[in-house]
XYZ file of C-alpha atoms in Angstrom:
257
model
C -139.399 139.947 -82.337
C -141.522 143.185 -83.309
C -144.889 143.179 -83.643
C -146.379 145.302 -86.308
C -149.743 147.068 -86.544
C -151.577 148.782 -89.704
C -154.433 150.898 -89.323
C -157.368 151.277 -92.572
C -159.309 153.207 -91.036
C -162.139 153.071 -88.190
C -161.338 150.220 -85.935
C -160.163 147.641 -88.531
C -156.706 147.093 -87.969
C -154.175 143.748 -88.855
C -151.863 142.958 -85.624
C -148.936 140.760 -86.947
C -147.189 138.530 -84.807
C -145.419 135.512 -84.760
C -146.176 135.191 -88.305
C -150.135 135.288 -87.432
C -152.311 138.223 -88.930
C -155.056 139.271 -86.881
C -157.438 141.596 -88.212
C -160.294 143.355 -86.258
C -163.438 144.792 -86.559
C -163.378 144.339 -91.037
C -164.743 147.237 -92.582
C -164.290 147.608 -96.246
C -167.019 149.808 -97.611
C -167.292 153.725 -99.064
C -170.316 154.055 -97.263
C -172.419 152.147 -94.770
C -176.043 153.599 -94.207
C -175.815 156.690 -93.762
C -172.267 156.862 -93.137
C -169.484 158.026 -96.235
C -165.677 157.112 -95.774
C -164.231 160.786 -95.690
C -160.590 159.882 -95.193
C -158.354 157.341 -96.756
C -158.601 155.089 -99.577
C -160.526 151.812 -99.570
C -157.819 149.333 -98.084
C -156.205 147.185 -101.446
C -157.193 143.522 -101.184
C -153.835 142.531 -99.474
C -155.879 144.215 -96.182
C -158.240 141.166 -96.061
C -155.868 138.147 -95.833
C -155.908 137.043 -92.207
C -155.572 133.846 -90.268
C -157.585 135.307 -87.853
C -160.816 138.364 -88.141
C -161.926 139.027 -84.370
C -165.014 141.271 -84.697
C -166.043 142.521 -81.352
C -170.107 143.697 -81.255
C -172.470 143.565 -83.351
C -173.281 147.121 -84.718
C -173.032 147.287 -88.458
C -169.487 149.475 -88.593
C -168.131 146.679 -86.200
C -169.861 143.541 -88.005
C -169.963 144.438 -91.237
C -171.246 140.993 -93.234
C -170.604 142.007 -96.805
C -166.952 143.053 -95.833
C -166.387 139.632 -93.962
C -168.105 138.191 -97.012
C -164.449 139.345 -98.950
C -162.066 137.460 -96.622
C -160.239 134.427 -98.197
C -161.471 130.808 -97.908
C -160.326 129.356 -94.402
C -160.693 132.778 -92.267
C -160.579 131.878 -88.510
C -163.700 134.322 -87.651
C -164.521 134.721 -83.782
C -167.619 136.615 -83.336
C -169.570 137.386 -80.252
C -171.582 134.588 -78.505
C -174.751 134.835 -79.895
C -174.423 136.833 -83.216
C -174.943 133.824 -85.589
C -178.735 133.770 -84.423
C -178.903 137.996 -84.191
C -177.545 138.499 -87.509
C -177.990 135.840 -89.761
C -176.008 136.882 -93.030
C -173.523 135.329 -90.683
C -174.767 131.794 -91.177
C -174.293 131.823 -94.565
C -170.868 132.553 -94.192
C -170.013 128.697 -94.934
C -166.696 129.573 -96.091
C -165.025 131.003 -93.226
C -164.254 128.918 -90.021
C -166.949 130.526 -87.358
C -166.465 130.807 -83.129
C -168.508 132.347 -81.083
C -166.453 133.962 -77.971
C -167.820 134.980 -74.927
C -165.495 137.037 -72.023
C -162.573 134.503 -71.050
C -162.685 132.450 -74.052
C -159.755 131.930 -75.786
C -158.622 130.795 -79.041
C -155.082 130.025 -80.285
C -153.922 129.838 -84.229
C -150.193 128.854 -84.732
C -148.393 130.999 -81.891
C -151.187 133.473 -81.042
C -153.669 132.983 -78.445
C -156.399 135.402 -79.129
C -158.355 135.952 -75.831
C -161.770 137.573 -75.140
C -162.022 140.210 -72.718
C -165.086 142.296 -71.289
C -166.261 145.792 -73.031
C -168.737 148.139 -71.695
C -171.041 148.564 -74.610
C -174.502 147.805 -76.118
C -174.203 144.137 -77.561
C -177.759 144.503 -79.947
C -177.991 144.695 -82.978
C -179.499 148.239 -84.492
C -181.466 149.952 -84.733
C -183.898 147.050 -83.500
C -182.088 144.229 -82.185
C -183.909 142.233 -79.298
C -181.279 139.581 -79.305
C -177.692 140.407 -77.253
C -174.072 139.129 -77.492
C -171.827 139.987 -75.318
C -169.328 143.403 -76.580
C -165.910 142.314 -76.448
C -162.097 143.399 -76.391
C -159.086 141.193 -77.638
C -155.627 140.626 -76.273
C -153.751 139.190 -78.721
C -150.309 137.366 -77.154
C -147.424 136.127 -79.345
C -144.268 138.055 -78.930
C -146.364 140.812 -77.320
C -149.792 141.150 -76.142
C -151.681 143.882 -78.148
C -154.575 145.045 -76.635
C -158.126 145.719 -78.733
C -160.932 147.267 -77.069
C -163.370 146.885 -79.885
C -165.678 149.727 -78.445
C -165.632 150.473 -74.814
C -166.607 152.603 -72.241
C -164.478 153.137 -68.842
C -164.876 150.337 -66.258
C -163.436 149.555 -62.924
C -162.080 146.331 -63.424
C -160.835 147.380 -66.892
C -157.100 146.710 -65.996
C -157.570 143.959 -63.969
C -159.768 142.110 -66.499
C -157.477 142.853 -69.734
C -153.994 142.190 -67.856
C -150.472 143.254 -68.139
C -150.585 144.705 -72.195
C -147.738 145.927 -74.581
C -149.687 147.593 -77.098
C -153.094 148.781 -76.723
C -155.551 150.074 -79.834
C -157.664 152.436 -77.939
C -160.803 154.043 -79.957
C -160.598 157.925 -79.116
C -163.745 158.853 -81.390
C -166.738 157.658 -83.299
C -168.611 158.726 -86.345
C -170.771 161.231 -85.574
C -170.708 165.112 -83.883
C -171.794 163.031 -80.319
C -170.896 159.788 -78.585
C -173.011 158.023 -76.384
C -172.672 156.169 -73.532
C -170.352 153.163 -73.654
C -167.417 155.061 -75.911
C -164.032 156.512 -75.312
C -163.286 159.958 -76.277
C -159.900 161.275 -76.449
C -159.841 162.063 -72.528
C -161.389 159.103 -71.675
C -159.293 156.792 -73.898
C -156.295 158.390 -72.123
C -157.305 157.806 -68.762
C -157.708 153.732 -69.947
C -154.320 154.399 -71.072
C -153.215 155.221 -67.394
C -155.167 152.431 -65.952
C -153.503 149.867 -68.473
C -149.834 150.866 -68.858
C -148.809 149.627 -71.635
C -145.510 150.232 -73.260
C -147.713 151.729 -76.960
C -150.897 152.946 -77.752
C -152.190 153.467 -81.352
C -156.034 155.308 -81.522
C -158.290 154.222 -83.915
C -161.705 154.811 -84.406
C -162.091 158.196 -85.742
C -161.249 160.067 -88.817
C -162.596 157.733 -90.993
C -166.484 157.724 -91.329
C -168.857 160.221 -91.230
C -172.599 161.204 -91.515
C -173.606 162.230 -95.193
C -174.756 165.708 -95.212
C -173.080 166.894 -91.602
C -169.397 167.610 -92.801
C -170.221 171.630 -91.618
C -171.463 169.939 -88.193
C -168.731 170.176 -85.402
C -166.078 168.992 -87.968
C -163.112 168.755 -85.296
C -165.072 166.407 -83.652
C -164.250 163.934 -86.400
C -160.509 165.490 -87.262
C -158.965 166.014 -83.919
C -159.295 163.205 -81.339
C -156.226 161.337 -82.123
C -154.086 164.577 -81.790
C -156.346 165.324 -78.789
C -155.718 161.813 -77.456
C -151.910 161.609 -78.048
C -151.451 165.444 -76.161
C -153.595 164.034 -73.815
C -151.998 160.394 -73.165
C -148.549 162.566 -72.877
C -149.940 164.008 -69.502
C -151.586 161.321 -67.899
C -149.228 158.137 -69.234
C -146.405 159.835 -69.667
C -144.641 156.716 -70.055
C -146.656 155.038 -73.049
C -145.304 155.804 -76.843
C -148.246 156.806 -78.913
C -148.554 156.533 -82.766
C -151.322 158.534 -84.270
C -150.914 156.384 -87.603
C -152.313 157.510 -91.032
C -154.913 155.292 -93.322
C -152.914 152.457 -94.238
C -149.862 153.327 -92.304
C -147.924 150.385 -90.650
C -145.745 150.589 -87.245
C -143.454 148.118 -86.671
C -143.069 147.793 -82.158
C -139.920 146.065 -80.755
C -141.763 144.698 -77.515
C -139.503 142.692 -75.158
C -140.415 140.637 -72.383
């Protein structure tokens, strides 16, 4: 049975499988602080139905409250453990069916078993966040087990700690001329793609959002990293089938086991 994947834009994706929608990271806004949606249309409201919305930090393009505030009645919503008390526009959330997840935890909905898995990244809230939850990854198993990384920097024990994956969504940018420590660039992203192995790799997490007022500053930084990342993967995991998908675009993976 295939499992298919649809990129909007950024790291929000829906991962259907076994007749489960999954959908990460919601992000449904034109503009977010000092941030504007360059590329691709806001996502129709068809993008927000989901049995399941697995956000994995807490940074405001990650956990974005007024855009979880859109998804229907019912909403299986795992969050980091902690983010209830760090950002509390979650608590009044009433009408969407909160868990917090910390690294191991798992949580199943029909045929899926959504697990959580460690990230390297900063788990505050900012700018000013003194409360922490831990940064977290998905792997998503029904017919296949589709990897999200949420936002991640290298780490040893990454492929030992995520397991045996068919499909991995790998961010390969960010949203501004620099990333900091605790991201994947294209080269980076690529060498988790080695480490991992999986059979398909789909970046996200570029392309999509960028800082008002700097569209003259190092502009391939925010138009090139999935081409970057899928000449890149092509060297050093030769044997992993990447789609660089467009804004809205939906792949449809025949994963065997």
């Amino acid at each position: 049975m295939p499992v298919e994947i649809t990129w909007w834009g950024h790291a929000t994706c829906t991962v259907e499988d076994s007749n489960v929608r999954v959908l990460t990271d919601p992000l449904f806004a034109r503009r977010l602080a000092h941030l504007r949606r360059r590329r691709g249309a806001l996502p129709a409201a068809d993008a927000r139905r989901a049995d399941i919305a697995a956000v994995s930090h807490l940074h405001a393009d990650h956990l974005h409250v007024p855009s979880l505030a859109t998804l229907p009645d019912g909403t299986h919503l795992l969050v980091p453990r902690g983010a209830p008390r760090a950002v509390p526009g979650l608590r009044r959330l009433t009408r969407l069916r909160v868990t917090e997840m910390g690294p191991g935890d798992v949580t199943e909905v029909g045929a899926v078993t959504v697990r959580a898995v460690p990230a390297r990244h900063d788990g505050r809230r900012l700018p000013v966040g003194r409360h922490r939850s831990p940064a977290l990854g998905y792997v998503i198993e029904g017919e296949a087990r589709t990897y999200f990384a949420g936002d991640t920097g290298l780490f040893d024990a990454m492929a030992k700690e995520v397991g045996p994956v068919d499909v991995a969504l790998l961010p390969v940018g960010g949203w501004g001329p620099y990333l900091g420590e605790g991201h994947l660039d294209a080269g980076r992203a690529a060498e988790a793609l080695a480490r991992l192995a999986p059979h398909n790799a789909v970046p996200v997490h570029y392309g999509t959002y960028w800082p008002i007022g700097m569209d003259a500053v190092r502009p391939h930084e925010f138009h090139a990293p999935g081409e970057e990342f899928a000449r890149l993967a092509a060297q050093r995991a030769p044997g992993v089938s990447v789609h660089r998908l467009a804004h809205g675009e939906r792949v449809r993976l025949a994963v065997g086991r």
